[in-house]
Short mmCIF file of C-alpha atoms in Angstrom, two decimals:
data_model
loop_
_atom_site.label_atom_id
_atom_site.label_comp_id
_atom_site.label_asym_id
_atom_site.label_seq_id
_atom_site.Cartn_x
_atom_site.Cartn_y
_atom_site.Cartn_z
CA UNK A 141 -102.48 -24.31 -53.19
CA UNK A 142 -99.70 -21.88 -54.10
CA UNK A 143 -100.06 -18.50 -52.46
CA UNK A 144 -99.88 -15.49 -54.77
CA UNK A 145 -99.54 -12.92 -51.99
CA UNK A 146 -99.02 -12.95 -48.26
CA UNK A 147 -99.62 -9.30 -47.45
CA UNK A 148 -102.77 -7.20 -47.35
CA UNK A 149 -102.53 -4.33 -49.81
CA UNK A 150 -105.35 -1.84 -49.54
CA UNK A 151 -106.73 -0.18 -52.65
CA UNK A 152 -108.36 2.63 -50.68
CA UNK A 153 -105.61 5.19 -51.33
CA UNK A 154 -103.17 6.48 -53.90
CA UNK A 155 -100.11 4.60 -52.65
CA UNK A 156 -98.42 1.50 -54.02
CA UNK A 157 -100.32 -1.76 -54.27
CA UNK A 158 -99.39 -5.20 -55.57
CA UNK A 159 -101.49 -6.57 -58.42
CA UNK A 160 -101.48 -9.93 -60.18
CA UNK A 161 -101.62 -9.69 -63.98
CA UNK A 162 -103.36 -12.24 -66.21
CA UNK A 163 -104.61 -12.64 -69.78
CA UNK A 164 -108.00 -13.24 -71.36
CA UNK A 165 -107.63 -13.75 -75.10
CA UNK A 166 -105.70 -10.69 -76.37
CA UNK A 167 -106.41 -8.48 -73.34
CA UNK A 168 -104.29 -8.08 -70.20
CA UNK A 169 -105.98 -7.64 -66.81
CA UNK A 170 -104.99 -7.34 -63.17
CA UNK A 171 -106.53 -7.78 -59.73
CA UNK A 172 -105.32 -7.05 -56.20
CA UNK A 173 -102.76 -9.76 -55.39
CA UNK A 174 -103.83 -9.79 -51.73
CA UNK A 175 -107.30 -10.98 -52.82
CA UNK A 176 -105.88 -14.11 -54.53
CA UNK A 177 -105.25 -17.17 -52.37
CA UNK A 178 -103.70 -19.31 -55.10
CA UNK A 179 -103.19 -19.88 -58.81
CA UNK A 180 -103.73 -23.40 -60.11
CA UNK A 181 -103.56 -25.22 -63.41
CA UNK A 182 -106.81 -26.76 -64.61
CA UNK A 183 -106.48 -30.34 -65.82
CA UNK A 184 -110.08 -30.84 -67.04
CA UNK A 185 -112.03 -27.68 -67.75
CA UNK A 186 -114.54 -29.34 -70.09
CA UNK A 187 -117.47 -29.34 -67.63
CA UNK A 188 -116.71 -25.73 -66.66
CA UNK A 189 -116.30 -24.66 -70.28
CA UNK A 190 -119.65 -26.15 -71.28
CA UNK A 191 -121.69 -24.65 -68.43
CA UNK A 192 -124.66 -22.61 -69.64
CA UNK A 193 -123.92 -19.65 -67.33
CA UNK A 194 -120.29 -18.44 -67.42
CA UNK A 195 -120.89 -16.37 -64.25
CA UNK A 196 -121.72 -19.62 -62.44
CA UNK A 197 -119.77 -22.24 -64.39
CA UNK A 198 -119.80 -24.88 -61.68
CA UNK A 199 -117.94 -25.84 -58.55
CA UNK A 200 -114.66 -27.69 -58.14
CA UNK A 201 -113.08 -29.06 -54.98
CA UNK A 202 -109.44 -28.27 -54.33
CA UNK A 203 -107.60 -29.40 -51.20
CA UNK A 204 -110.94 -30.03 -49.52
CA UNK A 205 -112.21 -26.52 -50.29
CA UNK A 206 -115.09 -25.81 -52.65
CA UNK A 207 -114.45 -23.22 -55.37
CA UNK A 208 -117.30 -21.62 -57.35
CA UNK A 209 -115.94 -20.95 -60.84
CA UNK A 210 -116.57 -17.91 -63.02
CA UNK A 211 -115.48 -18.55 -66.62
CA UNK A 212 -114.09 -15.07 -67.37
CA UNK A 213 -113.19 -15.63 -71.05
CA UNK A 214 -116.84 -16.52 -71.76
CA UNK A 215 -118.34 -13.99 -69.31
CA UNK A 216 -116.42 -11.12 -70.94
CA UNK A 217 -117.17 -12.21 -74.53
CA UNK A 218 -120.24 -11.23 -76.53
CA UNK A 219 -122.78 -14.03 -76.79
CA UNK A 220 -122.42 -14.06 -80.59
CA UNK A 221 -118.66 -14.76 -80.42
CA UNK A 222 -117.08 -18.13 -79.79
CA UNK A 223 -114.26 -18.12 -77.28
CA UNK A 224 -111.26 -20.18 -78.35
CA UNK A 225 -109.98 -22.27 -75.45
CA UNK A 226 -106.30 -22.43 -74.73
CA UNK A 227 -104.66 -25.74 -73.88
CA UNK A 228 -103.68 -24.94 -70.28
CA UNK A 229 -106.08 -22.50 -68.56
CA UNK A 230 -105.45 -21.28 -65.02
CA UNK A 231 -107.77 -20.84 -62.06
CA UNK A 232 -107.36 -17.83 -59.78
CA UNK A 233 -108.73 -18.86 -56.38
CA UNK A 234 -109.74 -15.93 -54.20
CA UNK A 235 -109.69 -15.59 -50.44
CA UNK A 236 -113.33 -14.39 -50.47
CA UNK A 237 -116.15 -16.90 -50.06
CA UNK A 238 -119.83 -16.85 -50.95
CA UNK A 239 -122.81 -17.43 -48.61
CA UNK A 240 -122.16 -21.21 -48.81
CA UNK A 241 -118.46 -20.79 -47.85
CA UNK A 242 -117.28 -21.70 -51.36
CA UNK A 243 -114.28 -19.70 -52.55
CA UNK A 244 -114.58 -17.75 -55.77
CA UNK A 245 -112.42 -18.84 -58.69
CA UNK A 246 -111.84 -17.24 -62.07
CA UNK A 247 -110.93 -19.33 -65.08
CA UNK A 248 -108.39 -17.30 -67.09
CA UNK A 249 -106.10 -17.97 -70.03
CA UNK A 250 -102.72 -17.27 -68.47
CA UNK A 251 -101.27 -15.73 -65.31
CA UNK A 252 -98.19 -13.54 -65.37
CA UNK A 253 -96.59 -12.13 -62.22
CA UNK A 254 -97.25 -9.71 -59.44
CA UNK A 255 -96.31 -6.09 -59.97
CA UNK A 256 -96.30 -3.16 -57.60
CA UNK A 257 -98.14 -0.20 -59.09
CA UNK A 258 -99.13 3.26 -57.92
CA UNK A 259 -102.86 3.68 -57.58
CA UNK A 260 -102.67 7.36 -58.50
CA UNK A 261 -101.71 6.21 -62.04
CA UNK A 262 -105.08 4.50 -62.49
CA UNK A 263 -106.98 6.04 -65.42
CA UNK A 264 -110.61 5.69 -66.47
CA UNK A 265 -111.30 3.08 -69.13
CA UNK A 266 -111.69 4.16 -72.75
CA UNK A 267 -115.26 2.93 -73.11
CA UNK A 268 -118.46 4.95 -73.28
CA UNK A 269 -120.04 2.86 -70.52
CA UNK A 270 -118.40 2.42 -67.14
CA UNK A 271 -118.57 -1.21 -66.03
CA UNK A 272 -118.91 -1.60 -62.26
CA UNK A 273 -116.30 -4.38 -62.14
CA UNK A 274 -113.63 -2.29 -63.90
CA UNK A 275 -111.63 0.03 -61.64
CA UNK A 276 -109.75 1.56 -64.57
CA UNK A 277 -106.62 0.96 -66.59
CA UNK A 278 -102.90 1.18 -66.00
CA UNK A 279 -99.76 0.87 -68.05
CA UNK A 280 -97.59 -1.94 -66.69
CA UNK A 281 -94.30 -2.78 -68.40
CA UNK A 282 -95.49 -1.02 -71.56
CA UNK A 283 -98.80 -2.94 -71.72
CA UNK A 284 -102.27 -1.49 -71.27
CA UNK A 285 -103.81 -3.39 -68.33
CA UNK A 286 -107.45 -3.32 -67.17
CA UNK A 287 -107.80 -3.45 -63.37
CA UNK A 288 -110.78 -5.57 -62.27
CA UNK A 289 -112.53 -5.11 -58.93
CA UNK A 290 -113.05 -8.66 -57.68
CA UNK A 291 -115.46 -7.50 -54.98
CA UNK A 292 -118.02 -6.22 -57.51
CA UNK A 293 -117.63 -9.34 -59.66
CA UNK A 294 -118.32 -11.54 -56.64
CA UNK A 295 -121.40 -9.57 -55.54
#
């Protein structure tokens, strides 16, 4: 597994923090880089992509470790819409594990790079309902980026 971050950034303050940016369809997102253990290519996502529950899309084994997969493109899409699959999805594998010691993994469309951002620049989202798993939004390199809280998604 390729490590995305080796240091432990805390998101409890207003100081700088390193985030990992990624894409889901036309939207750009980020998550704390310190929470991500590795980023992997997915050779065969067909069984994951056809799971009935995108929040529990199955389990894969990587380097002897079990990873419980959340299919984010499908989980974040309205039930009435069909999500178009890209040819080479990525799997973000998190350091956190569930009660069965399986790591959490998010299936995403593409992963960009880590960026250091200032937490005091985090703004509320522009929606009428506040989603618990959304910390807010930032502008990174001219793009509007939604910051996801992996801890609430994993709970």
